[in-house]
mmCIF file of C-alpha atoms in Angstrom:
data_model
loop_
_atom_site.group_PDB
_atom_site.id
_atom_site.type_symbol
_atom_site.label_atom_id
_atom_site.label_comp_id
_atom_site.label_asym_id
_atom_site.label_seq_id
_atom_site.Cartn_x
_atom_site.Cartn_y
_atom_site.Cartn_z
ATOM 1 C CA UNK A 1136 76.841 98.704 -111.343
ATOM 2 C CA UNK A 1137 74.263 96.206 -110.210
ATOM 3 C CA UNK A 1138 75.085 92.772 -111.545
ATOM 4 C CA UNK A 1139 72.093 90.551 -112.250
ATOM 5 C CA UNK A 1140 72.999 86.872 -111.995
ATOM 6 C CA UNK A 1141 71.027 84.738 -114.420
ATOM 7 C CA UNK A 1142 69.079 82.023 -112.616
ATOM 8 C CA UNK A 1143 69.834 83.478 -109.199
ATOM 9 C CA UNK A 1144 66.184 84.387 -108.533
ATOM 10 C CA UNK A 1145 65.110 80.808 -109.171
ATOM 11 C CA UNK A 1146 67.976 79.362 -107.110
ATOM 12 C CA UNK A 1147 67.225 81.704 -104.203
ATOM 13 C CA UNK A 1148 63.509 80.766 -104.240
ATOM 14 C CA UNK A 1149 64.272 77.053 -104.192
ATOM 15 C CA UNK A 1150 66.967 77.420 -101.514
ATOM 16 C CA UNK A 1151 64.613 79.471 -99.323
ATOM 17 C CA UNK A 1152 61.780 76.956 -99.671
ATOM 18 C CA UNK A 1153 64.100 74.102 -98.692
ATOM 19 C CA UNK A 1154 65.425 75.978 -95.669
ATOM 20 C CA UNK A 1155 61.936 77.036 -94.545
ATOM 21 C CA UNK A 1156 60.885 73.385 -94.748
ATOM 22 C CA UNK A 1157 63.952 72.165 -92.861
ATOM 23 C CA UNK A 1158 64.279 74.779 -90.113
ATOM 24 C CA UNK A 1159 61.162 76.985 -90.263
ATOM 25 C CA UNK A 1160 60.754 80.498 -91.616
ATOM 26 C CA UNK A 1161 61.856 82.371 -88.492
ATOM 27 C CA UNK A 1162 64.950 80.234 -87.991
ATOM 28 C CA UNK A 1163 66.200 80.837 -91.542
ATOM 29 C CA UNK A 1164 68.384 83.880 -92.271
ATOM 30 C CA UNK A 1165 68.935 85.673 -95.558
ATOM 31 C CA UNK A 1166 72.640 84.794 -95.247
ATOM 32 C CA UNK A 1167 71.775 81.080 -95.122
ATOM 33 C CA UNK A 1168 69.468 81.355 -98.139
ATOM 34 C CA UNK A 1169 72.165 83.158 -100.113
ATOM 35 C CA UNK A 1170 74.786 80.605 -99.098
ATOM 36 C CA UNK A 1171 72.687 77.637 -100.187
ATOM 37 C CA UNK A 1172 71.920 79.354 -103.501
ATOM 38 C CA UNK A 1173 75.638 79.969 -104.001
ATOM 39 C CA UNK A 1174 75.427 83.768 -104.041
ATOM 40 C CA UNK A 1175 76.323 86.559 -101.627
ATOM 41 C CA UNK A 1176 73.890 88.232 -99.243
ATOM 42 C CA UNK A 1177 74.266 91.392 -101.331
ATOM 43 C CA UNK A 1178 73.082 89.478 -104.370
ATOM 44 C CA UNK A 1179 70.020 88.317 -102.426
ATOM 45 C CA UNK A 1180 69.069 91.936 -101.782
ATOM 46 C CA UNK A 1181 69.504 92.785 -105.457
ATOM 47 C CA UNK A 1182 66.782 90.255 -106.212
ATOM 48 C CA UNK A 1183 64.464 90.619 -103.206
ATOM 49 C CA UNK A 1184 63.778 93.526 -100.833
ATOM 50 C CA UNK A 1185 63.329 91.208 -97.823
ATOM 51 C CA UNK A 1186 63.056 87.588 -96.681
ATOM 52 C CA UNK A 1187 59.249 87.582 -97.005
ATOM 53 C CA UNK A 1188 59.501 88.341 -100.702
ATOM 54 C CA UNK A 1189 61.690 85.378 -101.644
ATOM 55 C CA UNK A 1190 58.719 83.059 -102.361
ATOM 56 C CA UNK A 1191 56.980 85.687 -104.526
ATOM 57 C CA UNK A 1192 59.522 86.019 -107.324
ATOM 58 C CA UNK A 1193 56.930 85.563 -110.077
ATOM 59 C CA UNK A 1194 54.169 87.783 -108.726
ATOM 60 C CA UNK A 1195 55.048 90.860 -110.758
ATOM 61 C CA UNK A 1196 55.266 88.805 -113.941
ATOM 62 C CA UNK A 1197 51.906 87.192 -113.135
ATOM 63 C CA UNK A 1198 50.191 90.573 -112.856
ATOM 64 C CA UNK A 1199 51.891 91.810 -116.049
ATOM 65 C CA UNK A 1200 50.748 88.708 -117.919
ATOM 66 C CA UNK A 1201 47.125 89.154 -116.812
ATOM 67 C CA UNK A 1202 47.195 92.811 -117.732
ATOM 68 C CA UNK A 1203 48.717 92.110 -121.148
ATOM 69 C CA UNK A 1204 46.221 89.320 -121.870
ATOM 70 C CA UNK A 1205 43.262 91.620 -121.217
ATOM 71 C CA UNK A 1206 44.829 94.438 -123.227
ATOM 72 C CA UNK A 1207 45.480 92.113 -126.193
ATOM 73 C CA UNK A 1208 41.790 91.276 -126.766
ATOM 74 C CA UNK A 1209 40.320 92.862 -129.916
ATOM 75 C CA UNK A 1210 38.510 96.174 -129.594
ATOM 76 C CA UNK A 1211 34.846 95.801 -128.609
ATOM 77 C CA UNK A 1212 35.418 92.395 -127.027
ATOM 78 C CA UNK A 1213 32.631 91.401 -124.656
ATOM 79 C CA UNK A 1214 33.397 91.427 -120.898
ATOM 80 C CA UNK A 1215 33.264 87.630 -120.832
ATOM 81 C CA UNK A 1216 36.087 87.452 -123.382
ATOM 82 C CA UNK A 1217 38.167 89.745 -121.198
ATOM 83 C CA UNK A 1218 37.566 87.413 -118.239
ATOM 84 C CA UNK A 1219 38.552 84.427 -120.375
ATOM 85 C CA UNK A 1220 41.716 86.258 -121.411
ATOM 86 C CA UNK A 1221 42.585 87.099 -117.802
ATOM 87 C CA UNK A 1222 42.097 83.468 -116.762
ATOM 88 C CA UNK A 1223 44.251 82.285 -119.665
ATOM 89 C CA UNK A 1224 46.956 84.716 -118.555
ATOM 90 C CA UNK A 1225 46.782 83.282 -115.043
ATOM 91 C CA UNK A 1226 46.843 79.656 -116.210
ATOM 92 C CA UNK A 1227 49.944 80.360 -118.300
ATOM 93 C CA UNK A 1228 51.843 81.108 -115.082
ATOM 94 C CA UNK A 1229 51.042 77.691 -113.633
ATOM 95 C CA UNK A 1230 52.366 75.040 -116.020
ATOM 96 C CA UNK A 1231 52.274 71.465 -114.748
ATOM 97 C CA UNK A 1232 56.023 71.324 -114.163
ATOM 98 C CA UNK A 1233 55.575 73.981 -111.450
ATOM 99 C CA UNK A 1234 52.909 72.024 -109.582
ATOM 100 C CA UNK A 1235 55.181 70.234 -107.148
ATOM 101 C CA UNK A 1236 57.015 73.432 -106.200
ATOM 102 C CA UNK A 1237 53.699 75.313 -105.926
ATOM 103 C CA UNK A 1238 52.301 72.665 -103.588
ATOM 104 C CA UNK A 1239 55.315 72.823 -101.258
ATOM 105 C CA UNK A 1240 55.372 76.618 -101.427
ATOM 106 C CA UNK A 1241 51.678 76.905 -100.521
ATOM 107 C CA UNK A 1242 52.191 74.681 -97.476
ATOM 108 C CA UNK A 1243 54.844 77.161 -96.226
ATOM 109 C CA UNK A 1244 52.582 80.143 -96.942
ATOM 110 C CA UNK A 1245 49.709 78.550 -95.032
ATOM 111 C CA UNK A 1246 51.994 77.786 -92.089
ATOM 112 C CA UNK A 1247 53.664 81.173 -91.718
ATOM 113 C CA UNK A 1248 51.619 84.343 -90.942
ATOM 114 C CA UNK A 1249 54.332 86.671 -92.329
ATOM 115 C CA UNK A 1250 54.207 84.868 -95.680
ATOM 116 C CA UNK A 1251 50.422 84.653 -95.623
ATOM 117 C CA UNK A 1252 50.308 88.414 -95.078
ATOM 118 C CA UNK A 1253 52.579 89.013 -98.069
ATOM 119 C CA UNK A 1254 50.408 86.652 -100.124
ATOM 120 C CA UNK A 1255 47.285 88.663 -99.292
ATOM 121 C CA UNK A 1256 49.084 91.830 -100.377
ATOM 122 C CA UNK A 1257 50.090 90.189 -103.675
ATOM 123 C CA UNK A 1258 46.520 89.029 -104.274
ATOM 124 C CA UNK A 1259 45.233 92.548 -103.578
ATOM 125 C CA UNK A 1260 47.769 93.938 -106.061
ATOM 126 C CA UNK A 1261 46.752 91.343 -108.638
ATOM 127 C CA UNK A 1262 43.097 92.291 -108.177
ATOM 128 C CA UNK A 1263 43.898 96.003 -108.555
ATOM 129 C CA UNK A 1264 45.856 95.236 -111.746
ATOM 130 C CA UNK A 1265 42.946 93.274 -113.202
ATOM 131 C CA UNK A 1266 40.416 95.970 -112.264
ATOM 132 C CA UNK A 1267 42.635 98.548 -113.965
ATOM 133 C CA UNK A 1268 42.955 96.380 -117.085
ATOM 134 C CA UNK A 1269 39.158 95.922 -117.255
ATOM 135 C CA UNK A 1270 38.529 99.640 -116.747
ATOM 136 C CA UNK A 1271 41.038 100.410 -119.523
ATOM 137 C CA UNK A 1272 38.849 98.203 -121.746
ATOM 138 C CA UNK A 1273 35.709 100.192 -120.975
ATOM 139 C CA UNK A 1274 34.285 98.469 -117.898
ATOM 140 C CA UNK A 1275 33.106 100.815 -115.180
ATOM 141 C CA UNK A 1276 33.702 100.485 -111.482
ATOM 142 C CA UNK A 1277 32.330 99.054 -109.209
ATOM 143 C CA UNK A 1278 31.259 96.441 -111.796
ATOM 144 C CA UNK A 1279 34.897 95.957 -112.845
ATOM 145 C CA UNK A 1280 35.822 95.154 -109.235
ATOM 146 C CA UNK A 1281 32.993 92.619 -109.014
ATOM 147 C CA UNK A 1282 34.166 90.965 -112.242
ATOM 148 C CA UNK A 1283 37.811 90.903 -111.126
ATOM 149 C CA UNK A 1284 36.838 89.373 -107.774
ATOM 150 C CA UNK A 1285 34.838 86.648 -109.492
ATOM 151 C CA UNK A 1286 37.668 85.878 -111.926
ATOM 152 C CA UNK A 1287 40.155 85.634 -109.056
ATOM 153 C CA UNK A 1288 37.770 83.418 -107.070
ATOM 154 C CA UNK A 1289 37.627 81.071 -110.047
ATOM 155 C CA UNK A 1290 41.424 81.148 -110.280
ATOM 156 C CA UNK A 1291 41.764 80.489 -106.556
ATOM 157 C CA UNK A 1292 39.416 77.489 -106.520
ATOM 158 C CA UNK A 1293 41.186 76.040 -109.550
ATOM 159 C CA UNK A 1294 44.582 76.631 -107.929
ATOM 160 C CA UNK A 1295 43.568 74.868 -104.694
ATOM 161 C CA UNK A 1296 42.419 71.881 -106.743
ATOM 162 C CA UNK A 1297 45.530 72.006 -108.941
ATOM 163 C CA UNK A 1298 47.820 71.605 -105.922
ATOM 164 C CA UNK A 1299 45.495 69.012 -104.377
ATOM 165 C CA UNK A 1300 46.893 65.546 -103.646
ATOM 166 C CA UNK A 1301 46.861 63.410 -106.796
ATOM 167 C CA UNK A 1302 45.292 66.041 -109.080
ATOM 168 C CA UNK A 1303 46.430 65.497 -112.681
ATOM 169 C CA UNK A 1304 44.446 68.058 -114.648
ATOM 170 C CA UNK A 1305 46.027 71.360 -115.705
ATOM 171 C CA UNK A 1306 45.112 74.849 -114.516
ATOM 172 C CA UNK A 1307 43.271 75.814 -117.713
ATOM 173 C CA UNK A 1308 40.936 72.819 -117.423
ATOM 174 C CA UNK A 1309 40.403 73.342 -113.684
ATOM 175 C CA UNK A 1310 39.593 77.015 -114.265
ATOM 176 C CA UNK A 1311 37.016 76.049 -116.888
ATOM 177 C CA UNK A 1312 35.440 73.657 -114.389
ATOM 178 C CA UNK A 1313 35.352 76.266 -111.609
ATOM 179 C CA UNK A 1314 33.968 78.907 -113.981
ATOM 180 C CA UNK A 1315 31.208 76.489 -114.972
ATOM 181 C CA UNK A 1316 30.364 75.907 -111.327
ATOM 182 C CA UNK A 1317 30.228 79.625 -110.609
ATOM 183 C CA UNK A 1318 28.005 80.251 -113.638
ATOM 184 C CA UNK A 1319 25.642 77.519 -112.457
ATOM 185 C CA UNK A 1320 25.606 78.933 -108.917
ATOM 186 C CA UNK A 1321 24.697 82.364 -110.264
ATOM 187 C CA UNK A 1322 21.912 80.939 -112.407
ATOM 188 C CA UNK A 1323 20.832 81.670 -115.941
ATOM 189 C CA UNK A 1324 23.707 79.940 -117.771
ATOM 190 C CA UNK A 1325 22.559 76.335 -118.097
ATOM 191 C CA UNK A 1326 19.758 75.747 -115.582
ATOM 192 C CA UNK A 1327 20.046 71.977 -115.659
ATOM 193 C CA UNK A 1328 23.807 71.697 -115.247
ATOM 194 C CA UNK A 1329 23.818 71.828 -111.458
ATOM 195 C CA UNK A 1330 20.770 69.650 -110.848
ATOM 196 C CA UNK A 1331 21.249 67.134 -108.085
ATOM 197 C CA UNK A 1332 24.227 68.856 -106.482
ATOM 198 C CA UNK B 896 20.559 91.647 -63.705
ATOM 199 C CA UNK B 897 21.421 93.242 -67.039
ATOM 200 C CA UNK B 898 18.703 95.649 -68.070
ATOM 201 C CA UNK B 899 18.171 95.978 -71.804
ATOM 202 C CA UNK B 900 16.745 99.345 -72.732
ATOM 203 C CA UNK B 901 14.421 99.139 -75.711
ATOM 204 C CA UNK B 902 15.548 101.454 -78.510
ATOM 205 C CA UNK B 903 18.856 102.219 -76.810
ATOM 206 C CA UNK B 904 20.893 100.430 -79.494
ATOM 207 C CA UNK B 905 19.326 102.556 -82.202
ATOM 208 C CA UNK B 906 19.695 105.771 -80.184
ATOM 209 C CA UNK B 907 23.348 105.009 -79.452
ATOM 210 C CA UNK B 908 24.093 104.321 -83.125
ATOM 211 C CA UNK B 909 22.514 107.572 -84.236
ATOM 212 C CA UNK B 910 24.170 109.584 -81.441
ATOM 213 C CA UNK B 911 27.571 108.097 -82.313
ATOM 214 C CA UNK B 912 27.193 108.848 -86.012
ATOM 215 C CA UNK B 913 26.263 112.464 -85.264
ATOM 216 C CA UNK B 914 29.200 112.918 -82.906
ATOM 217 C CA UNK B 915 31.650 111.287 -85.330
ATOM 218 C CA UNK B 916 30.419 113.692 -88.016
ATOM 219 C CA UNK B 917 30.668 116.714 -85.717
ATOM 220 C CA UNK B 918 33.962 116.072 -83.931
ATOM 221 C CA UNK B 919 35.601 113.063 -85.622
ATOM 222 C CA UNK B 920 35.879 109.482 -84.430
ATOM 223 C CA UNK B 921 38.977 109.906 -82.254
ATOM 224 C CA UNK B 922 37.657 113.020 -80.538
ATOM 225 C CA UNK B 923 34.398 111.327 -79.501
ATOM 226 C CA UNK B 924 34.243 109.402 -76.205
ATOM 227 C CA UNK B 925 31.877 106.617 -75.196
ATOM 228 C CA UNK B 926 30.688 108.875 -72.345
ATOM 229 C CA UNK B 927 29.661 111.537 -74.876
ATOM 230 C CA UNK B 928 27.835 109.017 -77.058
ATOM 231 C CA UNK B 929 25.955 107.668 -74.028
ATOM 232 C CA UNK B 930 25.080 111.175 -72.869
ATOM 233 C CA UNK B 931 23.650 112.217 -76.225
ATOM 234 C CA UNK B 932 21.640 108.980 -76.407
ATOM 235 C CA UNK B 933 20.286 109.663 -72.899
ATOM 236 C CA UNK B 934 21.763 106.552 -71.296
ATOM 237 C CA UNK B 935 24.641 105.832 -68.922
ATOM 238 C CA UNK B 936 28.101 104.707 -70.010
ATOM 239 C CA UNK B 937 27.361 101.339 -68.376
ATOM 240 C CA UNK B 938 24.345 100.965 -70.617
ATOM 241 C CA UNK B 939 26.548 101.654 -73.664
ATOM 242 C CA UNK B 940 28.762 98.732 -72.708
ATOM 243 C CA UNK B 941 25.742 96.466 -72.272
ATOM 244 C CA UNK B 942 24.951 97.098 -75.931
ATOM 245 C CA UNK B 943 28.434 97.356 -77.477
ATOM 246 C CA UNK B 944 31.808 95.922 -76.461
ATOM 247 C CA UNK B 945 33.699 99.016 -77.662
ATOM 248 C CA UNK B 946 33.422 102.317 -79.530
ATOM 249 C CA UNK B 947 34.313 100.728 -82.876
ATOM 250 C CA UNK B 948 31.271 98.463 -82.652
ATOM 251 C CA UNK B 949 28.653 101.201 -82.264
ATOM 252 C CA UNK B 950 28.058 101.577 -86.031
ATOM 253 C CA UNK B 951 27.692 97.799 -86.511
ATOM 254 C CA UNK B 952 24.589 97.181 -84.406
ATOM 255 C CA UNK B 953 22.801 95.242 -87.148
ATOM 256 C CA UNK B 954 25.668 93.074 -88.363
ATOM 257 C CA UNK B 955 24.780 89.985 -86.332
ATOM 258 C CA UNK B 956 21.164 90.194 -87.444
ATOM 259 C CA UNK B 957 22.283 90.585 -91.061
ATOM 260 C CA UNK B 958 24.335 87.379 -90.928
ATOM 261 C CA UNK B 959 21.487 85.533 -89.179
ATOM 262 C CA UNK B 960 19.043 86.660 -91.838
ATOM 263 C CA UNK B 961 21.275 85.464 -94.677
ATOM 264 C CA UNK B 962 21.834 82.142 -92.971
ATOM 265 C CA UNK B 963 18.113 81.650 -92.306
ATOM 266 C CA UNK B 964 17.188 82.583 -95.880
ATOM 267 C CA UNK B 965 19.528 79.943 -97.310
ATOM 268 C CA UNK B 966 18.351 77.324 -94.785
ATOM 269 C CA UNK B 967 14.695 78.019 -95.627
ATOM 270 C CA UNK B 968 15.002 76.990 -99.291
ATOM 271 C CA UNK B 969 13.282 73.694 -100.134
ATOM 272 C CA UNK B 970 15.364 70.531 -100.108
ATOM 273 C CA UNK B 971 17.200 69.896 -103.367
ATOM 274 C CA UNK B 972 17.119 73.576 -104.332
ATOM 275 C CA UNK B 973 19.685 74.428 -107.007
ATOM 276 C CA UNK B 974 22.745 76.493 -105.965
ATOM 277 C CA UNK B 975 21.416 79.474 -107.900
ATOM 278 C CA UNK B 976 18.253 79.489 -105.767
ATOM 279 C CA UNK B 977 20.404 79.499 -102.639
ATOM 280 C CA UNK B 978 22.288 82.526 -103.981
ATOM 281 C CA UNK B 979 19.001 84.255 -104.765
ATOM 282 C CA UNK B 980 17.819 83.509 -101.224
ATOM 283 C CA UNK B 981 21.019 84.897 -99.708
ATOM 284 C CA UNK B 982 20.705 88.070 -101.767
ATOM 285 C CA UNK B 983 17.054 88.455 -100.735
ATOM 286 C CA UNK B 984 18.129 88.084 -97.104
ATOM 287 C CA UNK B 985 20.710 90.815 -97.595
ATOM 288 C CA UNK B 986 18.303 93.156 -99.389
ATOM 289 C CA UNK B 987 15.792 92.787 -96.548
ATOM 290 C CA UNK B 988 18.311 94.443 -94.220
ATOM 291 C CA UNK B 989 18.535 97.528 -96.412
ATOM 292 C CA UNK B 990 15.035 99.028 -96.752
ATOM 293 C CA UNK B 991 14.830 102.424 -98.420
ATOM 294 C CA UNK B 992 14.148 104.247 -95.140
ATOM 295 C CA UNK B 993 17.655 103.265 -94.002
ATOM 296 C CA UNK B 994 19.352 104.671 -97.086
ATOM 297 C CA UNK B 995 20.112 108.128 -95.733
ATOM 298 C CA UNK B 996 21.594 106.748 -92.502
ATOM 299 C CA UNK B 997 23.558 104.109 -94.461
ATOM 300 C CA UNK B 998 25.022 106.791 -96.718
ATOM 301 C CA UNK B 999 26.206 108.929 -93.785
ATOM 302 C CA UNK B 1000 27.478 105.841 -91.944
ATOM 303 C CA UNK B 1001 29.511 104.663 -94.944
ATOM 304 C CA UNK B 1002 31.160 108.073 -95.252
ATOM 305 C CA UNK B 1003 32.385 107.706 -91.633
ATOM 306 C CA UNK B 1004 33.581 104.134 -92.256
ATOM 307 C CA UNK B 1005 35.516 105.218 -95.331
ATOM 308 C CA UNK B 1006 37.102 108.095 -93.397
ATOM 309 C CA UNK B 1007 38.200 106.221 -90.277
ATOM 310 C CA UNK B 1008 40.692 103.292 -90.486
ATOM 311 C CA UNK B 1009 39.547 101.813 -87.145
ATOM 312 C CA UNK B 1010 35.976 101.611 -88.444
ATOM 313 C CA UNK B 1011 37.094 100.380 -91.860
ATOM 314 C CA UNK B 1012 39.024 97.594 -90.117
ATOM 315 C CA UNK B 1013 35.955 96.541 -88.140
ATOM 316 C CA UNK B 1014 33.914 96.626 -91.347
ATOM 317 C CA UNK B 1015 36.365 94.229 -93.045
ATOM 318 C CA UNK B 1016 36.068 91.896 -90.068
ATOM 319 C CA UNK B 1017 32.256 92.005 -90.284
ATOM 320 C CA UNK B 1018 32.380 91.289 -94.016
ATOM 321 C CA UNK B 1019 34.713 88.333 -93.396
ATOM 322 C CA UNK B 1020 32.284 87.012 -90.769
ATOM 323 C CA UNK B 1021 29.366 87.465 -93.159
ATOM 324 C CA UNK B 1022 31.245 85.544 -95.838
ATOM 325 C CA UNK B 1023 32.071 82.722 -93.409
ATOM 326 C CA UNK B 1024 28.400 82.554 -92.388
ATOM 327 C CA UNK B 1025 27.273 82.322 -96.004
ATOM 328 C CA UNK B 1026 29.878 79.667 -96.829
ATOM 329 C CA UNK B 1027 28.689 77.652 -93.827
ATOM 330 C CA UNK B 1028 25.058 78.002 -94.895
ATOM 331 C CA UNK B 1029 25.880 76.845 -98.442
ATOM 332 C CA UNK B 1030 27.924 73.895 -97.179
ATOM 333 C CA UNK B 1031 25.026 72.920 -94.895
ATOM 334 C CA UNK B 1032 22.902 72.771 -98.066
ATOM 335 C CA UNK B 1033 25.277 70.362 -99.777
ATOM 336 C CA UNK B 1034 27.754 72.669 -101.542
ATOM 337 C CA UNK B 1035 31.372 71.643 -101.193
ATOM 338 C CA UNK B 1036 34.319 73.883 -100.442
ATOM 339 C CA UNK B 1037 36.185 75.596 -102.116
ATOM 340 C CA UNK B 1038 33.278 76.027 -104.556
ATOM 341 C CA UNK B 1039 31.066 77.293 -101.709
ATOM 342 C CA UNK B 1040 33.625 80.002 -100.931
ATOM 343 C CA UNK B 1041 33.732 81.036 -104.586
ATOM 344 C CA UNK B 1042 29.926 81.260 -104.665
ATOM 345 C CA UNK B 1043 29.761 83.231 -101.405
ATOM 346 C CA UNK B 1044 32.410 85.663 -102.650
ATOM 347 C CA UNK B 1045 30.492 86.248 -105.864
ATOM 348 C CA UNK B 1046 27.202 86.780 -103.993
ATOM 349 C CA UNK B 1047 28.852 89.285 -101.664
ATOM 350 C CA UNK B 1048 30.497 91.078 -104.598
ATOM 351 C CA UNK B 1049 27.037 91.460 -106.144
ATOM 352 C CA UNK B 1050 25.707 92.737 -102.819
ATOM 353 C CA UNK B 1051 28.611 95.164 -102.472
ATOM 354 C CA UNK B 1052 28.226 96.661 -105.949
ATOM 355 C CA UNK B 1053 24.485 97.043 -105.385
ATOM 356 C CA UNK B 1054 25.082 98.641 -101.987
ATOM 357 C CA UNK B 1055 27.564 101.194 -103.394
ATOM 358 C CA UNK B 1056 24.999 102.166 -106.023
ATOM 359 C CA UNK B 1057 22.167 102.197 -103.474
ATOM 360 C CA UNK B 1058 23.943 104.825 -101.360
ATOM 361 C CA UNK B 1059 25.052 106.736 -104.468
ATOM 362 C CA UNK B 1060 23.922 110.358 -104.813
ATOM 363 C CA UNK B 1061 20.391 110.539 -106.201
ATOM 364 C CA UNK B 1062 19.865 106.767 -106.543
ATOM 365 C CA UNK B 1063 16.155 105.926 -106.164
ATOM 366 C CA UNK B 1064 16.036 102.182 -106.872
ATOM 367 C CA UNK B 1065 15.864 99.678 -104.031
ATOM 368 C CA UNK B 1066 18.492 97.126 -103.017
ATOM 369 C CA UNK B 1067 16.627 94.141 -104.487
ATOM 370 C CA UNK B 1068 16.482 95.766 -107.929
ATOM 371 C CA UNK B 1069 20.100 96.932 -107.782
ATOM 372 C CA UNK B 1070 21.216 93.431 -106.782
ATOM 373 C CA UNK B 1071 19.344 91.966 -109.760
ATOM 374 C CA UNK B 1072 21.104 94.455 -112.016
ATOM 375 C CA UNK B 1073 24.550 93.661 -110.581
ATOM 376 C CA UNK B 1074 23.899 89.917 -110.764
ATOM 377 C CA UNK B 1075 22.954 90.301 -114.421
ATOM 378 C CA UNK B 1076 26.176 92.195 -115.082
ATOM 379 C CA UNK B 1077 28.256 89.531 -113.356
ATOM 380 C CA UNK B 1078 26.519 86.746 -115.290
ATOM 381 C CA UNK B 1079 27.246 88.574 -118.538
ATOM 382 C CA UNK B 1080 30.880 89.127 -117.537
ATOM 383 C CA UNK B 1081 31.277 85.412 -116.846
ATOM 384 C CA UNK B 1082 29.713 84.468 -120.166
ATOM 385 C CA UNK B 1083 27.271 81.761 -121.103
ATOM 386 C CA UNK B 1084 24.150 83.308 -119.604
ATOM 387 C CA UNK B 1085 22.815 85.565 -122.322
ATOM 388 C CA UNK B 1086 25.616 86.249 -124.776
ATOM 389 C CA UNK B 1087 23.961 89.290 -126.333
ATOM 390 C CA UNK B 1088 23.073 91.102 -123.120
ATOM 391 C CA UNK B 1089 26.407 92.818 -122.681
ATOM 392 C CA UNK B 1090 26.993 93.722 -126.313
ATOM 393 C CA UNK B 1091 28.349 97.207 -126.813
ATOM 394 C CA UNK B 1092 29.538 97.703 -123.242
#
């Protein structure tokens, strides 16, 4: 029987981040991560398929949350409500108490090509999940892909600001700001809003 | 002295596409492409660094055109006018007489990973060029990246429709349609426009 240790995923993620910061990604072994988290190497592999994955513990949950948020909108909801729902689902995965960890984690991802590669794969999976959720709600491709890309661009800009030095505002507010900027850049929404930029 | 043969780029692109269709990408050599185009292998390498590049003859010009279109907008132009200018620059590279070639070319790109890889690199370069052009006009990153991504998503959706079986409308019109769809999906623009979708 596979034994799932409660809290082990979280402990392994934190231990890995610390070790990557202290010694670098390449110099850190799975055995060392497991040891610092107080579990066996076998337990590590019950939670993560490989070392690259250890900083992406929440990625499956993130995609599920986005998918569920889009699916939960009432029948006949306009596309813009589906986008709002997707963004709300994303924001829910980035509460303020995670900001400090997210900031340190992103610095490791940016520094290490193997982690950056895994991040790109996760983002591609997230996009595919969102496209699928939009199509299930009646959007047609390739328009659904365009909408998903725009929503994830908004999320990404907001996320970069959220982890920015000294930023205090939450993800939901930063996503609203970024969405407003994108609307203005695409015209039509509120023609005066971007005057003077 | 390097001699540039007028029309050779075009002839090489067409010869390569024909040979890729007839024998496959891997089975076609640079020598065969040059022969069918009526030039020497040396001439091929004056025009293209490698076989992968032969279907991307216009990519540099495309990026230049987008960059110039954004730069040509009057001072103080709103972000949405810069996006419109970029899209107009893109549409100008896809006149209707190129549609049949573009359709056949895209089928080869989709079929051959080496060409698909080069296409992704060209798209990344195009995005970087557009971001740079927007930043030069006063936009700040990461908002400029978000705007460039949205503009290129609009372009991409329009392009896929443009090469679609039986499509008669031009790129400029298809881009306007896609832009309208994206605005509706992001809300705010014209709340009733997407009703019933």
